[in-house]
Short mmCIF file of C-alpha atoms and ligand atoms in Angstrom, two decimals:
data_model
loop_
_atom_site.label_atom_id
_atom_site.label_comp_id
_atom_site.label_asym_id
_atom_site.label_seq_id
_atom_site.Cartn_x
_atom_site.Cartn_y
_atom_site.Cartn_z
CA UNK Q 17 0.00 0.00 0.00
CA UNK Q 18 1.56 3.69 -0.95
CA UNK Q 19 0.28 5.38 1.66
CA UNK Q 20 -0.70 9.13 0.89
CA UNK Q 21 1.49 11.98 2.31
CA UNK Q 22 -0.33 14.28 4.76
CA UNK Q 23 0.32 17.72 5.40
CA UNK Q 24 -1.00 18.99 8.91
CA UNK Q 25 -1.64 22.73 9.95
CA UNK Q 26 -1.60 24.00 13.66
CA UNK Q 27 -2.10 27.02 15.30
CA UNK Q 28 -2.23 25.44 18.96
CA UNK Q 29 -2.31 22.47 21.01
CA UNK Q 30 -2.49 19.97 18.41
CA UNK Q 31 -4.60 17.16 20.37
CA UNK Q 32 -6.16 16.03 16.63
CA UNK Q 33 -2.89 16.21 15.30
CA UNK Q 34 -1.80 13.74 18.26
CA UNK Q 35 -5.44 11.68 17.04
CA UNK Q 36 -3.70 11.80 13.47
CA UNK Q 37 -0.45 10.99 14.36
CA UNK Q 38 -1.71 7.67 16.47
CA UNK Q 39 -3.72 6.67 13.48
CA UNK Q 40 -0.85 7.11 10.99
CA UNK Q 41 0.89 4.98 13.12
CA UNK Q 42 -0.87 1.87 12.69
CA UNK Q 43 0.32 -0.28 9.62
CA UNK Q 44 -3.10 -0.56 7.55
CA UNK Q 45 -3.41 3.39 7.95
CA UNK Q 46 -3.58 4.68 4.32
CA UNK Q 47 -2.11 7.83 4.89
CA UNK Q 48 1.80 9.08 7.03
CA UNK Q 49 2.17 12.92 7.98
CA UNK Q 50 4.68 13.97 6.01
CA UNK Q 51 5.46 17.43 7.62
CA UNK Q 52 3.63 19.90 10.57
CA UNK Q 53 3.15 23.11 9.95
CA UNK Q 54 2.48 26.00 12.83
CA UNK Q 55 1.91 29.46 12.26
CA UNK Q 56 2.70 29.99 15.82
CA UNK Q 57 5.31 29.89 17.49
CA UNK Q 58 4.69 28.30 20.68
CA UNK Q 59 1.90 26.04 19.55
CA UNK Q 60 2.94 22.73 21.58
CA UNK Q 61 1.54 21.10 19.08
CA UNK Q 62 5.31 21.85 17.49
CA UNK Q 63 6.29 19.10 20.11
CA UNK Q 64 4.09 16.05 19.82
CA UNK Q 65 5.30 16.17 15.88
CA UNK Q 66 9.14 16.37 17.09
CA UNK Q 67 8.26 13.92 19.44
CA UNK Q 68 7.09 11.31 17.24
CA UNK Q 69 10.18 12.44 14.64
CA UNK Q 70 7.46 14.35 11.99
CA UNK Q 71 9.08 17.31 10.19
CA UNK Q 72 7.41 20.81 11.97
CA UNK Q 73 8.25 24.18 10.78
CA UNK Q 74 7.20 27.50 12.21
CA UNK Q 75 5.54 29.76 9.34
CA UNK Q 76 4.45 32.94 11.35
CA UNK Q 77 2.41 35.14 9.40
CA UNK Q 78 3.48 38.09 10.53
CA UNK Q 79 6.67 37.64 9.01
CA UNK Q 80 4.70 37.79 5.79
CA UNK Q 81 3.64 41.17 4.21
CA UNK Q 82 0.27 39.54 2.43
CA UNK Q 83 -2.21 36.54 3.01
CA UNK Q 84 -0.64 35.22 -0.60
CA UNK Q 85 2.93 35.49 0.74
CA UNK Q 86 2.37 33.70 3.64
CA UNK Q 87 0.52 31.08 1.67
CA UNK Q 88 2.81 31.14 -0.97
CA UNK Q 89 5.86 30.43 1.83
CA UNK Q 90 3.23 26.86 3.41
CA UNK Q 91 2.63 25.84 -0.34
CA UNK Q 92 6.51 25.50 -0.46
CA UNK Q 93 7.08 23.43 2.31
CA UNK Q 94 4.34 21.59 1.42
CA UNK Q 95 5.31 20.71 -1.84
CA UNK Q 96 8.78 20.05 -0.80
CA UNK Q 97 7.65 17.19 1.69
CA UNK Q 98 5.28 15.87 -1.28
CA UNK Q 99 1.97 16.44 0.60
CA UNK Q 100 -1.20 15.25 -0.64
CA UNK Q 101 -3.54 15.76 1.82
CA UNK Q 102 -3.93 19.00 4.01
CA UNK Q 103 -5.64 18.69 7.27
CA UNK Q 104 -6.37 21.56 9.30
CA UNK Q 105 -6.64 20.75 12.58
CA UNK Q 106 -7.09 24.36 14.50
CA UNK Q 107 -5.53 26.06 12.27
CA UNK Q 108 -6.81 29.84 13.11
CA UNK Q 109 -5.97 31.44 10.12
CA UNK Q 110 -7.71 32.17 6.61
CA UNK Q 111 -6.66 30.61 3.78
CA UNK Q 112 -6.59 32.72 0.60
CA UNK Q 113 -8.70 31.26 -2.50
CA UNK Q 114 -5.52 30.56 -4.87
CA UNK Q 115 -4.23 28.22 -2.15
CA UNK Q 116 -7.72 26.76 -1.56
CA UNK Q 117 -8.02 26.14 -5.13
CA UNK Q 118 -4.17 24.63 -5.56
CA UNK Q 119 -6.01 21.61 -2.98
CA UNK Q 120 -9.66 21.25 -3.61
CA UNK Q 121 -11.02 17.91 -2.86
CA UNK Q 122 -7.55 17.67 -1.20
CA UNK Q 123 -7.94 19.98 2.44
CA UNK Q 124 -10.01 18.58 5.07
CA UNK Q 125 -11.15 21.05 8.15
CA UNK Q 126 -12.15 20.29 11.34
CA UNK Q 127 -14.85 22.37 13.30
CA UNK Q 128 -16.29 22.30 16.78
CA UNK Q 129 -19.52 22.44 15.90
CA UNK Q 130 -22.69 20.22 13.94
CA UNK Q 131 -21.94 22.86 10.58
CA UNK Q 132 -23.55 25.00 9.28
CA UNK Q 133 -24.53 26.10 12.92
CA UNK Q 134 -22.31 28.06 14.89
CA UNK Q 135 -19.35 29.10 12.19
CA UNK Q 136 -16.43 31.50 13.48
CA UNK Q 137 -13.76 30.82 15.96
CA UNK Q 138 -15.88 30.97 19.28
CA UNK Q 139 -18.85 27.57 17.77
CA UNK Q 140 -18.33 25.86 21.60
CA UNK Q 141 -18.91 29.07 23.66
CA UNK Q 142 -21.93 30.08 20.85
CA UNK Q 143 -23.26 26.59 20.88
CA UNK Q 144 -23.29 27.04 25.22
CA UNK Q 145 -24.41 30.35 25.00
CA UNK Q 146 -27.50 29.70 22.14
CA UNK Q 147 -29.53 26.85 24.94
CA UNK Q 148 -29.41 23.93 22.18
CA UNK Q 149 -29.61 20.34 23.60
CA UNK Q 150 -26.92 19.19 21.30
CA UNK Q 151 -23.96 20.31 19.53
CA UNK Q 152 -20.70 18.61 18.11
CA UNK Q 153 -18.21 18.16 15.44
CA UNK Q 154 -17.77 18.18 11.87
CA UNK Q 155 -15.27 17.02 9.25
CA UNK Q 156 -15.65 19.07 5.87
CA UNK Q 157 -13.82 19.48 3.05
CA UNK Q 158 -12.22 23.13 2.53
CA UNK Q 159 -14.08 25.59 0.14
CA UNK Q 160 -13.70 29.36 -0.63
CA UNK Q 161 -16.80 30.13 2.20
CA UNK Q 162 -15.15 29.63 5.81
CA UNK Q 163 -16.72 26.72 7.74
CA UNK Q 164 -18.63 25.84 4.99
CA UNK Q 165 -17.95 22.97 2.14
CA UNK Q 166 -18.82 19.73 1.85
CA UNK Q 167 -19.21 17.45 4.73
CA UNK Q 168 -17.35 14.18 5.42
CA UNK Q 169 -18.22 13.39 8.85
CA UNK Q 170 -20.26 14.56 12.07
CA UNK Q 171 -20.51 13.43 15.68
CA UNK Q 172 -22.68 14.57 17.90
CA UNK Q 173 -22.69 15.79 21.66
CA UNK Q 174 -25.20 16.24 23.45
CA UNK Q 175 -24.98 19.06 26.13
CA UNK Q 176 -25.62 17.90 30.00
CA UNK Q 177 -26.43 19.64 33.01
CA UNK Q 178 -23.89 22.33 34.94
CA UNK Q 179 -21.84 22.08 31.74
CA UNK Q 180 -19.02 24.87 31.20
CA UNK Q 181 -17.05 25.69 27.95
CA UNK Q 182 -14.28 23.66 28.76
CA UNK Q 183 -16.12 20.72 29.84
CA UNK Q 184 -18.22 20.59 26.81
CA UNK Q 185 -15.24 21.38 24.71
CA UNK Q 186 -13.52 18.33 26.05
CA UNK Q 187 -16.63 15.80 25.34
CA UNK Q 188 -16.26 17.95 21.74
CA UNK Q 189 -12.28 16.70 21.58
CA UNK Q 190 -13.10 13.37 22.40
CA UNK Q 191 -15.21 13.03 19.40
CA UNK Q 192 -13.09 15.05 16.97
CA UNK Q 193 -10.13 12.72 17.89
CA UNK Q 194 -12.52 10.05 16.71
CA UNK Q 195 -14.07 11.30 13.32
CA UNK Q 196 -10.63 12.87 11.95
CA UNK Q 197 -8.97 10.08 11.06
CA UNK Q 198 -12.10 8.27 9.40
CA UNK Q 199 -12.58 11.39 8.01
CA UNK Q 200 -9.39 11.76 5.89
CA UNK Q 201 -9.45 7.98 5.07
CA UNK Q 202 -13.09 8.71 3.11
CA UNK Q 203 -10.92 11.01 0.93
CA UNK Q 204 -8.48 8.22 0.49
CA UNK Q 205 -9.31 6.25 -2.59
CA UNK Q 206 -8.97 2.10 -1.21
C1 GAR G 29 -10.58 21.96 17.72
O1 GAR G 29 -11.66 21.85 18.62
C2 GAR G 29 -11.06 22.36 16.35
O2 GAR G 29 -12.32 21.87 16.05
C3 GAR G 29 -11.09 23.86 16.48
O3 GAR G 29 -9.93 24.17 17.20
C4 GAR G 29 -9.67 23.12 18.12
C5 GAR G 29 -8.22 22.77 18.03
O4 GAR G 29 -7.86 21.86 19.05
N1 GAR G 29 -11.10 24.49 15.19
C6 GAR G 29 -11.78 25.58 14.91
O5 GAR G 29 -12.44 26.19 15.74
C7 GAR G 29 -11.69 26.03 13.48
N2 GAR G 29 -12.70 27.01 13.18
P1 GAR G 29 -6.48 21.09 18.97
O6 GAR G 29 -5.38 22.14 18.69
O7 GAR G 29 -6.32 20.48 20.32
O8 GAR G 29 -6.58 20.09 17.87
#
């Protein structure tokens, strides 16, 4: 089996690039991380790729004048560690629509939320804050419209009594961990 390159972005913590890397790991996997890129510095998420000997690379876009230049700088790494796939996995940045375009049907995002409600970078806190008796997670593929595209996978979580951002956020993780890896495999002709 020639398993397909991935390409991981961080901005953070990295806990579904830790679900990514343990799935890569096991030998009928279809799919190795090839390289980890952060576009911050102290995203510890740096560390569990080091760790487990993956390629990471800081790309701060600050250090870039444009959204194209600093897109222009990932595109190169990616290239040059032969990436296939692009997973974002809390990757807090917007992509530009010549790089989106460079990967359609090839760059999966993960949200914390059941898409298409609660888009934008706060979906648990909204999701708390909104009363609904469920929310969860979704697995879409990466169009021009942010948190939008077409959807691989969803889990859902239900919310429970007494629950706080961070403990729905972790039943949220738990779940995510779970769907991203089936996720990218549905992209993965068998
Ligand atoms: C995840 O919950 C992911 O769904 C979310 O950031 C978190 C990253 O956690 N992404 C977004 O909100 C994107 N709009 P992690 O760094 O531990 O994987």
């Amino acid at each position: 089996m020639t398993k397909k390159k991935i390409g991981v972005l961080i901005s953070g913590n990295g806990s579904n690039l830790q679900a990514l890397i343990d799935a890569c790991t096991k030998a009928d996997y279809p799919a190795s991380i090839s390289v980890v890129i952060s576009n911050k510095a102290d995203a510890y998420g740096v560390n569990r790729a080091r760790e487990h000997g993956i390629p990471a690379h800081i790309i701060r876009h600050e250090d870039y004048a444009t959204r194209d230049a600093f897109d222009d700088a990932m595109q190169e790494m990616l290239l040059h560690h032969s990436v296939d796939i692009i997973c974002l996995a809390g990757f807090m940045r917007l992509l530009s629509p010549v790089f989106v375009a460079r990967w359609r049907g090839r760059i999966l995002n993960i949200h914390p939320s059941l898409l298409p409600q609660f888009k934008g970078a706060t979906a648990v806190r909204d999701a708390l804050a909104a009363g609904v008796k469920e929310t969860g997670c979704t697995v879409h593929l990466v169009t021009d419209e942010v948190d939008a595209g077409p959807i691989l996978l969803q889990a859902r979580v239900p919310m429970l009594p007494g629950d706080t951002e961070e403990s729905l956020r972790e039943r949220i993780h738990e779940q995510e961990h779970r769907i991203y890896p089936e996720a990218v495999k549905m992209i993965i002709p068998a």
